[in-house]
C-alpha positions as CSV (number, residue, x, y, z in Angstrom):
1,X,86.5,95.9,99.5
2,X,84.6,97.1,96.6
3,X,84.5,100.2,95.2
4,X,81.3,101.4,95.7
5,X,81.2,100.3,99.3
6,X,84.6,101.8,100.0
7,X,82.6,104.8,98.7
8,X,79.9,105.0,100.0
9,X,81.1,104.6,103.8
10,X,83.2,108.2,103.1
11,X,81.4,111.5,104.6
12,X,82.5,113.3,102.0
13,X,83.7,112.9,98.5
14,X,88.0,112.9,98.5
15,X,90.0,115.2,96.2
16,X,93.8,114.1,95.3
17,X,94.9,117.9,95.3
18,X,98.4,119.6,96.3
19,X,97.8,122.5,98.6
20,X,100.3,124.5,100.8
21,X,99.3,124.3,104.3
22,X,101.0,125.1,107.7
23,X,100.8,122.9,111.0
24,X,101.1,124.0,114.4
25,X,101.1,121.7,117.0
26,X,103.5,119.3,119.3
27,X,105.3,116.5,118.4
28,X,106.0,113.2,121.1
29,X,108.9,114.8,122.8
30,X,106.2,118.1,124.0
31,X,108.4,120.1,121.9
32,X,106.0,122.8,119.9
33,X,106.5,122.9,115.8
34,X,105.2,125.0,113.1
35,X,105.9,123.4,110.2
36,X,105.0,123.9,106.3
37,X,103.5,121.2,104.3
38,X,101.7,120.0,101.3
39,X,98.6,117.9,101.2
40,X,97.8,114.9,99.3
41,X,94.9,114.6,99.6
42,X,91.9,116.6,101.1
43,X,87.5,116.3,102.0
44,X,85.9,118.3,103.9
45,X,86.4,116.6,106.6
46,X,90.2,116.7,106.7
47,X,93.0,115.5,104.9
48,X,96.6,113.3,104.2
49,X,99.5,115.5,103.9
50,X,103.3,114.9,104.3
51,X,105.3,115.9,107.7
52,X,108.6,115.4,109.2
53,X,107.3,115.1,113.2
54,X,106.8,112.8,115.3
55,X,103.6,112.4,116.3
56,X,100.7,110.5,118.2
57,X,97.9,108.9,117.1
58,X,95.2,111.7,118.4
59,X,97.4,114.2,118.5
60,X,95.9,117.5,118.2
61,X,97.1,120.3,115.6
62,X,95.8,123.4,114.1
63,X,96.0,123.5,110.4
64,X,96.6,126.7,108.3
65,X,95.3,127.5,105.0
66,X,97.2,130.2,103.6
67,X,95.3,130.7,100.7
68,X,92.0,130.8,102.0
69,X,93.8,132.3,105.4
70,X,91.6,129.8,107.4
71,X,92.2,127.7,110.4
72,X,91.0,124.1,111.5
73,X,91.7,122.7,114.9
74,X,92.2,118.8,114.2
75,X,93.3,115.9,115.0
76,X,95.8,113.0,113.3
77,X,93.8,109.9,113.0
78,X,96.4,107.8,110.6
79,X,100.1,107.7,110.8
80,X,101.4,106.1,107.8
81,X,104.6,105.9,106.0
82,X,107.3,108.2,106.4
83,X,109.0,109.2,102.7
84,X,111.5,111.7,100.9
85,X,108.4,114.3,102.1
86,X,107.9,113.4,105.6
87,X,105.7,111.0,106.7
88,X,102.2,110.1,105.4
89,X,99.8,111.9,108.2
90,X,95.8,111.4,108.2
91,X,94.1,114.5,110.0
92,X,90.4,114.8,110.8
93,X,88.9,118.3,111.5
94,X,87.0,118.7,114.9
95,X,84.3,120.5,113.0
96,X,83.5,119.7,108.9
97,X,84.9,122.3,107.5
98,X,83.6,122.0,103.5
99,X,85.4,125.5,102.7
100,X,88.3,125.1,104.4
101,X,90.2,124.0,101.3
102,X,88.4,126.3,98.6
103,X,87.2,123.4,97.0
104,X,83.3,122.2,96.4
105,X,83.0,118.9,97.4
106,X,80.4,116.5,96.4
107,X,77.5,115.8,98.9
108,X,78.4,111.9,99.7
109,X,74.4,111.2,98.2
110,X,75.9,112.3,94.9
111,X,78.9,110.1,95.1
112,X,77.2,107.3,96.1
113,X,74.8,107.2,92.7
114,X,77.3,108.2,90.2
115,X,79.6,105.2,91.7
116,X,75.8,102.9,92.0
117,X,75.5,104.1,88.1
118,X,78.9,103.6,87.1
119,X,79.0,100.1,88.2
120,X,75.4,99.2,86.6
121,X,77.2,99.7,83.3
C-alpha cells in the first residue's frame, strides 16, 4: 500500500509518543485489572500501547490519562504481538477524543496534502 493512501484512509493524523496511561477493564477469564501502561502510539481517536492481559478482540476498557487526569471509555480493536512490555494492544475511543492525550493533532485534510505535496516532489 502506498503511502499517501495508507494516509489518507486515517481519521486523524498518528503521533509515535510515550505516554503513561492506566487501564481498567477485564481480561478473558472475567477477572477485573487495573493496570499501568505506556503507549506507543496515539490519534485522537485512540491508541497502541503495551499490556500484559489477556484480552478479546472488542473488549471494552476505560483508559486513564494521568497527566491530563482524563478518561476514555474504549475499546481494543487490534491484538498484536506480545513482547518484553506486554503485548501490542490497538484501542479505539467510543467517542474522538482529540484532547485526550494533550497533544494537537493534525485535521486528516492537512495530512492528506502535505503527504499529496510531498510525493509531487
Amino acid at each position: 500500500m502506498s503511502p499517501s493512501l495508507y494516509e489518507t484512509e486515517r481519521r486523524s493524523s498518528r503521533v509515535f509518543m510515550r505516554i503513561r496511561v492506566v487501564l481498567v477493564g477485564k481480561n478473558q477469564r472475567g477477572r477485573r485489572f487495573r493496570k499501568a501502561s505506556e503507549t506507543i502510539m496515539i490519534s485522537a481517536h485512540g491508541g497502541l500501547l503495551y499490556l500484559d492481559q489477556d484480552l478479546e478482540m472488542g473488549s471494552m476498557l476505560v483508559l486513564a490519562n494521568p497527566s491530563t487526569q482524563d478518561e476514555q471509555e474504549c475499546r481494543v480493536v487490534y491484538l498484536g504481538e506480545d513482547s518484553d512490555k506486554g503485548r501490542r494492544v490497538g484501542i479505539e475511543f467510543l467517542t474522538p477524543a482529540p484532547r485526550f492525550w494533550g497533544v494537537e493533532f493534525t485535521p486528516p485534510e492537512q495530512l492528506s496534502a502535505h503527504t499529496d505535496a510531498f510525493h509531487k516532489n
